[in-house]
CSV table of C-alpha atoms in Angstrom, one decimal:
chain,number,residue,atom,x,y,z
W,172,MET,CA,-22.6,-10.2,-12.7
W,173,LEU,CA,-20.3,-7.1,-12.7
W,174,PHE,CA,-18.4,-6.4,-9.5
W,175,ARG,CA,-17.6,-2.8,-9.2
W,176,SER,CA,-15.8,-0.9,-6.4
W,177,ALA,CA,-15.7,2.9,-6.5
W,178,SER,CA,-13.7,3.3,-3.3
W,179,GLY,CA,-12.9,1.3,-0.3
W,180,ALA,CA,-11.3,-2.1,0.0
W,181,VAL,CA,-12.0,-5.7,-1.0
W,182,VAL,CA,-9.9,-8.2,1.0
W,183,LEU,CA,-9.7,-11.8,-0.1
W,184,ARG,CA,-8.5,-14.5,2.3
W,185,ALA,CA,-6.6,-17.6,1.2
W,186,GLY,CA,-9.0,-20.2,-0.3
W,187,THR,CA,-11.6,-17.6,-1.3
W,188,THR,CA,-12.8,-16.9,-4.8
W,189,LEU,CA,-14.1,-13.7,-6.3
W,190,SER,CA,-16.1,-14.8,-9.4
W,191,ALA,CA,-17.9,-12.4,-11.6
W,192,ALA,CA,-18.3,-11.5,-15.3
W,193,SER,CA,-15.8,-8.7,-14.7
W,194,VAL,CA,-14.3,-6.7,-11.9
W,195,GLU,CA,-13.8,-2.9,-12.2
W,196,LEU,CA,-11.7,-1.1,-9.6
W,197,GLN,CA,-12.0,2.6,-9.8
W,198,SER,CA,-9.5,5.1,-8.5
W,199,GLY,CA,-9.2,4.7,-4.8
W,200,ALA,CA,-10.5,1.2,-4.7
W,201,THR,CA,-8.2,-1.7,-3.6
W,202,LEU,CA,-8.4,-5.5,-4.0
W,203,SER,CA,-5.9,-7.2,-1.8
W,204,GLY,CA,-5.0,-10.4,0.0
W,205,ALA,CA,-4.7,-14.0,-1.2
W,206,GLY,CA,-7.2,-16.1,-3.2
W,207,LEU,CA,-8.5,-16.4,-6.7
W,208,VAL,CA,-10.1,-13.8,-8.9
W,209,SER,CA,-11.8,-15.5,-11.8
W,210,ALA,CA,-12.8,-12.5,-13.8
W,211,PRO,CA,-11.1,-9.9,-16.0
W,212,ILE,CA,-10.0,-6.9,-13.9
W,213,SER,CA,-10.0,-3.3,-15.2
W,214,GLY,CA,-10.0,0.2,-14.0
W,215,THR,CA,-7.5,2.5,-12.2
W,216,GLY,CA,-7.6,1.1,-8.7
W,217,ALA,CA,-5.0,-1.1,-7.0
W,218,VAL,CA,-4.4,-4.8,-6.7
W,219,ALA,CA,-2.1,-6.0,-3.9
W,220,ALA,CA,-1.0,-9.6,-3.2
W,221,SER,CA,-0.3,-10.2,0.5
W,222,GLY,CA,0.1,-13.1,2.8
W,223,GLY,CA,-0.2,-15.8,0.2
W,224,THR,CA,-0.9,-16.1,-3.5
W,225,LEU,CA,-3.4,-13.8,-5.2
W,226,GLN,CA,-4.2,-15.5,-8.5
W,227,LEU,CA,-5.7,-13.4,-11.3
W,228,ALA,CA,-7.1,-16.0,-13.7
W,229,SER,CA,-8.2,-13.6,-16.5
W,230,ALA,CA,-7.0,-10.4,-18.2
W,231,VAL,CA,-5.6,-7.6,-16.1
W,232,GLY,CA,-6.1,-4.0,-17.4
W,233,SER,CA,-3.1,-1.7,-17.9
W,234,GLY,CA,-4.6,1.1,-15.8
W,235,LEU,CA,-4.4,-0.9,-12.5
W,236,VAL,CA,-1.6,-0.4,-10.0
W,237,LEU,CA,-0.2,-3.8,-9.0
W,238,SER,CA,1.9,-4.6,-6.0
W,239,ILE,CA,3.2,-7.5,-3.9
W,240,ALA,CA,3.6,-7.1,-0.2
W,241,THR,CA,6.9,-8.0,1.6
W,242,ALA,CA,5.1,-10.2,4.1
W,243,ALA,CA,6.2,-13.8,4.1
W,244,ALA,CA,5.3,-15.8,1.0
W,245,SER,CA,3.4,-13.0,-0.9
W,246,ALA,CA,2.9,-13.8,-4.6
W,247,LEU,CA,0.9,-12.4,-7.5
W,248,ARG,CA,0.0,-15.0,-10.1
W,249,LEU,CA,-1.1,-13.9,-13.5
W,250,ASP,CA,-2.9,-16.4,-15.7
W,251,GLY,CA,-4.3,-14.1,-18.4
W,252,THR,CA,-3.1,-11.4,-20.7
W,253,SER,CA,-1.7,-8.5,-18.7
W,254,THR,CA,0.2,-5.2,-19.4
W,255,LEU,CA,2.0,-4.2,-16.3
W,256,ALA,CA,3.6,-1.0,-15.1
W,257,PRO,CA,6.9,-1.9,-13.3
W,258,LEU,CA,6.3,-3.4,-9.8
W,259,SER,CA,8.4,-2.8,-6.7
W,260,LEU,CA,10.3,-6.1,-6.4
W,261,THR,CA,12.7,-5.5,-3.6
W,262,ASN,CA,12.2,-8.2,-1.1
W,263,ALA,CA,13.0,-12.0,-1.1
W,264,ASN,CA,9.4,-12.6,0.1
W,265,GLN,CA,7.9,-11.3,-3.1
W,266,THR,CA,7.2,-13.5,-6.1
W,267,LEU,CA,5.6,-12.5,-9.5
W,268,LEU,CA,4.4,-15.7,-11.0
W,269,ILE,CA,3.3,-16.0,-14.6
W,270,GLY,CA,1.1,-19.0,-15.0
W,271,ALA,CA,1.1,-21.5,-17.8
W,272,THR,CA,-1.6,-19.5,-19.7
W,273,GLY,CA,-0.2,-16.1,-18.7
W,274,ASN,CA,1.1,-13.6,-21.2
W,275,ALA,CA,2.5,-10.6,-19.3
W,276,THR,CA,4.2,-7.5,-20.8
W,277,PHE,CA,6.0,-4.8,-18.8
W,278,SER,CA,5.2,-1.4,-20.2
W,279,ALA,CA,8.6,0.0,-19.0
W,280,ALA,CA,11.9,-1.3,-17.6
W,281,GLN,CA,11.5,-3.7,-14.6
W,282,THR,CA,14.1,-4.0,-11.9
W,283,VAL,CA,14.2,-7.0,-9.6
W,284,SER,CA,16.3,-6.2,-6.6
W,285,ALA,CA,15.7,-9.2,-4.3
W,286,ALA,CA,12.5,-10.8,-5.4
W,287,SER,CA,11.7,-13.6,-7.9
W,288,ILE,CA,9.9,-13.7,-11.2
W,289,ALA,CA,8.8,-17.3,-11.8
W,290,LEU,CA,7.3,-18.7,-15.0
W,291,ASN,CA,5.3,-21.9,-15.5
W,292,ALA,CA,5.8,-23.9,-18.7
W,293,GLY,CA,3.9,-22.1,-21.5
W,294,ALA,CA,4.1,-18.7,-19.8
W,295,VAL,CA,5.3,-15.6,-21.8
W,296,LEU,CA,6.9,-12.5,-20.2
W,297,SER,CA,7.9,-9.6,-22.4
W,298,GLY,CA,8.9,-6.0,-22.2
W,299,ALA,CA,10.7,-3.8,-24.8
W,300,SER,CA,12.7,-2.0,-22.0
W,301,GLY,CA,14.0,-5.2,-20.4
W,302,ILE,CA,14.4,-6.7,-17.0
W,303,ALA,CA,17.4,-5.7,-14.8
W,304,LEU,CA,18.4,-8.2,-12.1
W,305,ALA,CA,20.3,-7.0,-9.1
W,306,ALA,CA,22.5,-9.6,-7.3
W,307,ALA,CA,19.6,-11.1,-5.3
W,308,GLY,CA,17.1,-10.9,-8.1
W,309,LYS,CA,15.9,-14.1,-9.8
W,310,VAL,CA,14.1,-15.3,-13.0
W,311,THR,CA,13.2,-18.9,-12.7
W,312,GLY,CA,11.0,-21.7,-14.2
W,313,ALA,CA,10.0,-22.6,-17.7
W,314,GLY,CA,8.3,-20.6,-20.5
W,315,THR,CA,9.5,-17.7,-22.6
W,316,VAL,CA,11.1,-14.5,-21.5
W,317,ALA,CA,10.9,-12.1,-24.5
W,318,ALA,CA,12.7,-9.3,-22.8
W,319,GLN,CA,16.4,-8.4,-22.5
W,320,ILE,CA,17.7,-9.6,-19.1
W,321,SER,CA,20.7,-7.7,-17.7
W,322,GLY,CA,22.5,-7.5,-14.4
W,323,THR,CA,24.1,-9.8,-11.9
W,324,GLY,CA,21.1,-11.8,-10.7
W,325,THR,CA,20.2,-15.4,-11.3
W,326,VAL,CA,18.4,-17.0,-14.2
W,327,ASN,CA,17.5,-20.6,-13.6
W,328,ALA,CA,15.5,-23.0,-15.8
W,329,SER,CA,13.4,-25.5,-13.8
W,330,GLY,CA,10.4,-27.6,-14.6
W,331,GLY,CA,11.1,-27.5,-18.3
W,332,THR,CA,12.7,-25.2,-20.9
W,333,LEU,CA,13.2,-21.5,-20.1
W,334,VAL,CA,13.6,-19.7,-23.5
W,335,LEU,CA,15.4,-16.4,-23.3
W,336,ALA,CA,14.1,-14.9,-26.5
W,337,GLY,CA,15.1,-11.3,-25.6
W,338,GLY,CA,18.8,-12.1,-24.8
W,339,VAL,CA,20.9,-11.9,-21.7
């Protein structure tokens, strides 16, 4: 089954699952909330994690606009292959989580002002333009960061080995 939204909003609540062969979000369409999407997502619409963890279990297309709300405990979890435009990561309530099977690549430089990027063991995060950490920005967990990390933020290995293949 193909799930397609040409405009309007699809809101997931924590504990819900959107399951389909694929999900296409066209310009103007938004998928938001918390829950599990167990299908590849493509298109030029928007995906917004808010009020819990929004888990994208499959590939995420590069044309989508991804965001994480600043509401308490808002997290976007990526478990598939994803190419990401830089996200606004400016609040301590925001977490970008790369799951154990996730392989995420930033298409441009990513700045983390006050949020966290967390990796599970086995995860890969890359980006040729690097990741800049402001004083309150964090990269934590286990896995591989194949992007240059710069700035004054915190890098902390937890739950296994955190490989910094891009340098610090």
